[in-house]
Amino acid sequence: MGRKLNLSHLTEEECEKILSVLQRDFEVRQKEKDRIGLVESVLNAEKNRTAVLSQQTMFNKSCCIRCCQVFGFIFNRRHQCFACGYNVCKDCCNYVAENKTYICVVCAREKDLKQKACGWFYNTVSQRFRRFGSAKVVRSLYKSTSYCKLRYALNQARSMRHKLTCKSPLLTLARLNLQRMTFDILAARMIRHRVHGTYVGVPLLPIEP
């Protein structure tokens, strides 16, 4: 992960295919991140509501901390969640046969979220490495493709300008200015693509031919 990538040997077509795959990878990762963020916001709201209700010491002894239903002696008996420690009703908890304990729906959802999101893995990776491998590939590809295209455009503009000047020194200045403007626009696009398209979390801009 710490090694520098050298992808200068790849052709332009190969670079475009790799960038297309990485573009889809970033989009899928961003959608998953948004979905996880939405679930986390719901869980945080529930935690805040629970914190307010738990300030009333007698409330959770007689009522479910999740749905606020009153506990009964025979029906709707209370069960203690082994994860958060709050008392919940039978509708707001699940029985864990392995531990012979109960877990409330909020804690179960939070546990399921961590497993699906692999939060422990991404947190460990983000602390150890600054970028994902795909981001390094994009960074290397954009360096090679952008500079190659920019260099090619520069040579083409210079060649065209030289031909126009040699062919007729009295050609209108507007045509020469048009060549300069075309090159300046292309150069600005390449620089913008390289700055904004090489990092994780920022939408990847396509390279225009």
Short mmCIF file of C-alpha atoms in Angstrom, two decimals:
data_model
loop_
_atom_site.label_atom_id
_atom_site.label_comp_id
_atom_site.label_asym_id
_atom_site.label_seq_id
_atom_site.Cartn_x
_atom_site.Cartn_y
_atom_site.Cartn_z
CA MET A 1 0.00 0.00 0.00
CA GLY A 2 2.90 2.35 0.64
CA ARG A 3 4.60 1.77 -2.72
CA LYS A 4 4.29 4.22 -5.58
CA LEU A 5 2.49 2.95 -8.65
CA ASN A 6 4.00 3.28 -12.10
CA LEU A 7 1.29 2.87 -14.73
CA SER A 8 3.03 4.73 -17.53
CA HIS A 9 3.25 1.52 -19.58
CA LEU A 10 -0.54 1.35 -19.99
CA THR A 11 -2.14 2.51 -23.21
CA GLU A 12 -4.76 5.27 -23.38
CA GLU A 13 -7.55 2.73 -23.93
CA GLU A 14 -6.46 0.64 -20.96
CA CYS A 15 -6.36 3.72 -18.75
CA GLU A 16 -9.89 4.69 -19.80
CA LYS A 17 -11.21 1.19 -18.97
CA ILE A 18 -9.55 1.18 -15.55
CA LEU A 19 -10.88 4.66 -14.77
CA SER A 20 -14.38 3.56 -15.80
CA VAL A 21 -14.26 0.61 -13.38
CA LEU A 22 -12.92 2.78 -10.56
CA GLN A 23 -15.61 5.37 -11.27
CA ARG A 24 -18.30 2.73 -10.64
CA ASP A 25 -16.43 1.59 -7.54
CA PHE A 26 -16.47 5.12 -6.11
CA GLU A 27 -20.18 5.53 -6.91
CA VAL A 28 -21.13 2.24 -5.20
CA ARG A 29 -18.98 3.11 -2.19
CA GLN A 30 -20.58 6.55 -1.93
CA LYS A 31 -24.12 5.10 -2.12
CA GLU A 32 -23.27 2.59 0.60
CA LYS A 33 -21.78 5.37 2.71
CA ASP A 34 -24.95 7.46 2.32
CA ARG A 35 -27.15 4.49 3.24
CA ILE A 36 -25.09 3.74 6.33
CA GLY A 37 -25.14 7.41 7.28
CA LEU A 38 -28.95 7.43 7.10
CA VAL A 39 -29.24 4.38 9.36
CA GLU A 40 -26.72 5.88 11.78
CA SER A 41 -28.74 9.10 11.98
CA VAL A 42 -31.87 7.10 12.89
CA LEU A 43 -29.96 5.17 15.55
CA ASN A 44 -28.47 8.36 16.98
CA ALA A 45 -31.94 9.91 17.22
CA GLU A 46 -33.16 6.82 19.08
CA LYS A 47 -30.18 7.00 21.44
CA ASN A 48 -30.93 10.64 22.22
CA ARG A 49 -34.57 9.79 22.95
CA THR A 50 -33.46 6.92 25.17
CA ALA A 51 -31.09 9.19 27.07
CA VAL A 52 -33.94 11.58 27.84
CA LEU A 53 -36.27 8.80 29.01
CA SER A 54 -33.57 7.15 31.11
CA GLN A 55 -33.24 10.29 33.22
CA GLN A 56 -36.53 9.28 34.84
CA THR A 57 -35.29 6.49 37.08
CA MET A 58 -38.66 4.81 37.60
CA PHE A 59 -39.80 4.97 33.99
CA ASN A 60 -37.88 2.00 32.62
CA LYS A 61 -38.88 -0.20 35.53
CA SER A 62 -42.52 -0.08 34.49
CA CYS A 63 -42.35 0.84 30.78
CA CYS A 64 -40.44 -0.30 27.72
CA ILE A 65 -37.60 2.07 26.85
CA ARG A 66 -38.29 1.59 23.13
CA CYS A 67 -42.06 1.71 22.65
CA CYS A 68 -43.11 2.98 26.13
CA GLN A 69 -45.62 0.15 26.66
CA VAL A 70 -46.39 -0.72 30.27
CA PHE A 71 -45.04 -4.05 31.51
CA GLY A 72 -47.36 -6.69 32.95
CA PHE A 73 -46.88 -9.58 35.38
CA ILE A 74 -48.15 -12.25 32.99
CA PHE A 75 -48.45 -10.62 29.58
CA ASN A 76 -45.92 -8.26 28.04
CA ARG A 77 -43.27 -9.07 30.60
CA ARG A 78 -40.08 -7.07 30.67
CA HIS A 79 -36.73 -8.37 29.46
CA GLN A 80 -33.35 -6.78 29.96
CA CYS A 81 -31.18 -6.19 26.89
CA PHE A 82 -27.71 -7.60 27.49
CA ALA A 83 -26.15 -4.94 25.21
CA CYS A 84 -27.56 -1.66 26.56
CA GLY A 85 -28.99 -2.89 29.87
CA TYR A 86 -32.42 -1.28 29.41
CA ASN A 87 -35.71 -3.09 30.03
CA VAL A 88 -37.78 -3.77 26.91
CA CYS A 89 -41.01 -5.58 26.07
CA LYS A 90 -41.33 -8.78 24.08
CA ASP A 91 -42.12 -6.86 20.87
CA CYS A 92 -38.96 -4.76 21.11
CA CYS A 93 -36.42 -7.52 21.68
CA ASN A 94 -35.10 -10.74 20.19
CA TYR A 95 -34.03 -13.87 22.01
CA VAL A 96 -30.41 -14.93 21.51
CA ALA A 97 -30.28 -18.71 21.86
CA GLU A 98 -26.49 -18.86 22.01
CA ASN A 99 -26.24 -16.72 25.14
CA LYS A 100 -29.81 -17.37 26.35
CA THR A 101 -30.28 -13.62 26.63
CA TYR A 102 -32.33 -10.88 25.01
CA ILE A 103 -31.21 -8.03 22.78
CA CYS A 104 -33.36 -5.01 21.97
CA VAL A 105 -34.18 -4.09 18.38
CA VAL A 106 -32.01 -0.96 18.45
CA CYS A 107 -28.90 -2.78 19.64
CA ALA A 108 -29.57 -5.59 17.16
CA ARG A 109 -29.85 -3.08 14.33
CA GLU A 110 -26.67 -1.35 15.41
CA LYS A 111 -24.83 -4.67 15.56
CA ASP A 112 -26.10 -5.62 12.12
CA LEU A 113 -25.04 -2.24 10.76
CA LYS A 114 -21.49 -2.68 12.01
CA GLN A 115 -21.27 -6.14 10.48
CA LYS A 116 -22.57 -5.04 7.09
CA ALA A 117 -20.53 -1.87 7.00
CA CYS A 118 -17.40 -3.64 8.24
CA GLY A 119 -16.79 -0.54 10.31
CA TRP A 120 -13.94 -2.10 12.23
CA PHE A 121 -12.10 -2.87 8.98
CA TYR A 122 -12.52 0.54 7.37
CA ASN A 123 -11.65 2.35 10.58
CA THR A 124 -8.45 0.31 10.91
CA VAL A 125 -7.53 0.86 7.27
CA SER A 126 -8.20 4.60 7.40
CA GLN A 127 -6.00 4.95 10.46
CA ARG A 128 -3.14 3.01 8.91
CA PHE A 129 -3.32 4.12 5.29
CA ARG A 130 -4.16 7.54 3.91
CA ARG A 131 -5.80 6.27 0.71
CA PHE A 132 -7.45 3.17 -0.68
CA GLY A 133 -5.60 1.28 -3.39
CA SER A 134 -8.13 2.39 -6.01
CA ALA A 135 -7.44 6.03 -5.17
CA LYS A 136 -3.72 5.50 -5.72
CA VAL A 137 -4.43 3.93 -9.10
CA VAL A 138 -6.61 6.89 -10.10
CA ARG A 139 -3.95 9.32 -8.95
CA SER A 140 -1.29 7.57 -11.03
CA LEU A 141 -3.54 7.25 -14.08
CA TYR A 142 -4.55 10.89 -14.02
CA LYS A 143 -0.93 11.93 -13.78
CA SER A 144 -0.02 9.93 -16.86
CA THR A 145 -3.13 10.47 -19.01
CA SER A 146 -3.63 14.14 -18.20
CA TYR A 147 -0.05 15.12 -18.83
CA CYS A 148 0.12 13.02 -22.00
CA LYS A 149 -3.03 14.62 -23.39
CA LEU A 150 -1.88 18.06 -22.32
CA ARG A 151 1.51 17.56 -23.95
CA TYR A 152 -0.12 16.24 -27.11
CA ALA A 153 -2.52 19.20 -27.26
CA LEU A 154 0.36 21.60 -26.77
CA ASN A 155 2.31 20.04 -29.62
CA GLN A 156 -0.75 20.07 -31.87
CA ALA A 157 -1.47 23.71 -31.11
CA ARG A 158 2.13 24.71 -31.74
CA SER A 159 2.24 22.73 -34.97
CA MET A 160 -1.01 24.25 -36.23
CA ARG A 161 0.11 27.73 -35.28
CA HIS A 162 3.40 27.20 -37.10
CA LYS A 163 1.66 25.93 -40.24
CA LEU A 164 -0.77 28.82 -40.31
CA THR A 165 2.01 31.34 -39.84
CA CYS A 166 4.24 29.81 -42.51
CA LYS A 167 1.43 29.40 -45.00
CA SER A 168 0.33 32.99 -44.89
CA PRO A 169 1.80 35.60 -42.53
CA LEU A 170 -1.25 37.78 -43.19
CA LEU A 171 -3.82 35.34 -41.79
CA THR A 172 -6.31 36.93 -39.46
CA LEU A 173 -5.38 37.15 -35.81
CA ALA A 174 -8.76 35.69 -34.91
CA ARG A 175 -7.81 32.23 -36.17
CA LEU A 176 -4.62 32.23 -34.12
CA ASN A 177 -6.51 33.41 -31.05
CA LEU A 178 -9.00 30.58 -31.59
CA GLN A 179 -6.16 28.06 -31.44
CA ARG A 180 -4.82 29.62 -28.25
CA MET A 181 -8.28 29.64 -26.65
CA THR A 182 -8.83 25.98 -27.54
CA PHE A 183 -5.55 24.98 -25.95
CA ASP A 184 -6.17 27.11 -22.84
CA ILE A 185 -9.60 25.52 -22.32
CA LEU A 186 -8.13 22.03 -22.68
CA ALA A 187 -5.31 22.83 -20.28
CA ALA A 188 -7.75 24.20 -17.70
CA ARG A 189 -9.90 21.07 -17.96
CA MET A 190 -6.91 18.79 -17.49
CA ILE A 191 -5.76 20.67 -14.41
CA ARG A 192 -9.28 20.67 -12.97
CA HIS A 193 -9.65 16.92 -13.59
CA ARG A 194 -6.33 16.23 -11.93
CA VAL A 195 -7.10 18.33 -8.86
CA HIS A 196 -10.69 17.23 -8.26
CA GLY A 197 -10.68 13.69 -9.59
CA THR A 198 -7.88 11.97 -7.73
CA TYR A 199 -9.16 11.66 -4.19
CA VAL A 200 -11.63 9.32 -2.49
CA GLY A 201 -14.96 10.92 -1.59
CA VAL A 202 -14.78 13.47 -4.48
CA PRO A 203 -16.77 12.65 -7.67
CA LEU A 204 -14.48 11.43 -10.42
CA LEU A 205 -14.70 13.57 -13.54
CA PRO A 206 -14.46 11.79 -16.89
CA ILE A 207 -11.55 12.56 -19.17
CA GLU A 208 -12.84 14.07 -22.39
CA PRO A 209 -11.11 12.98 -25.59
#
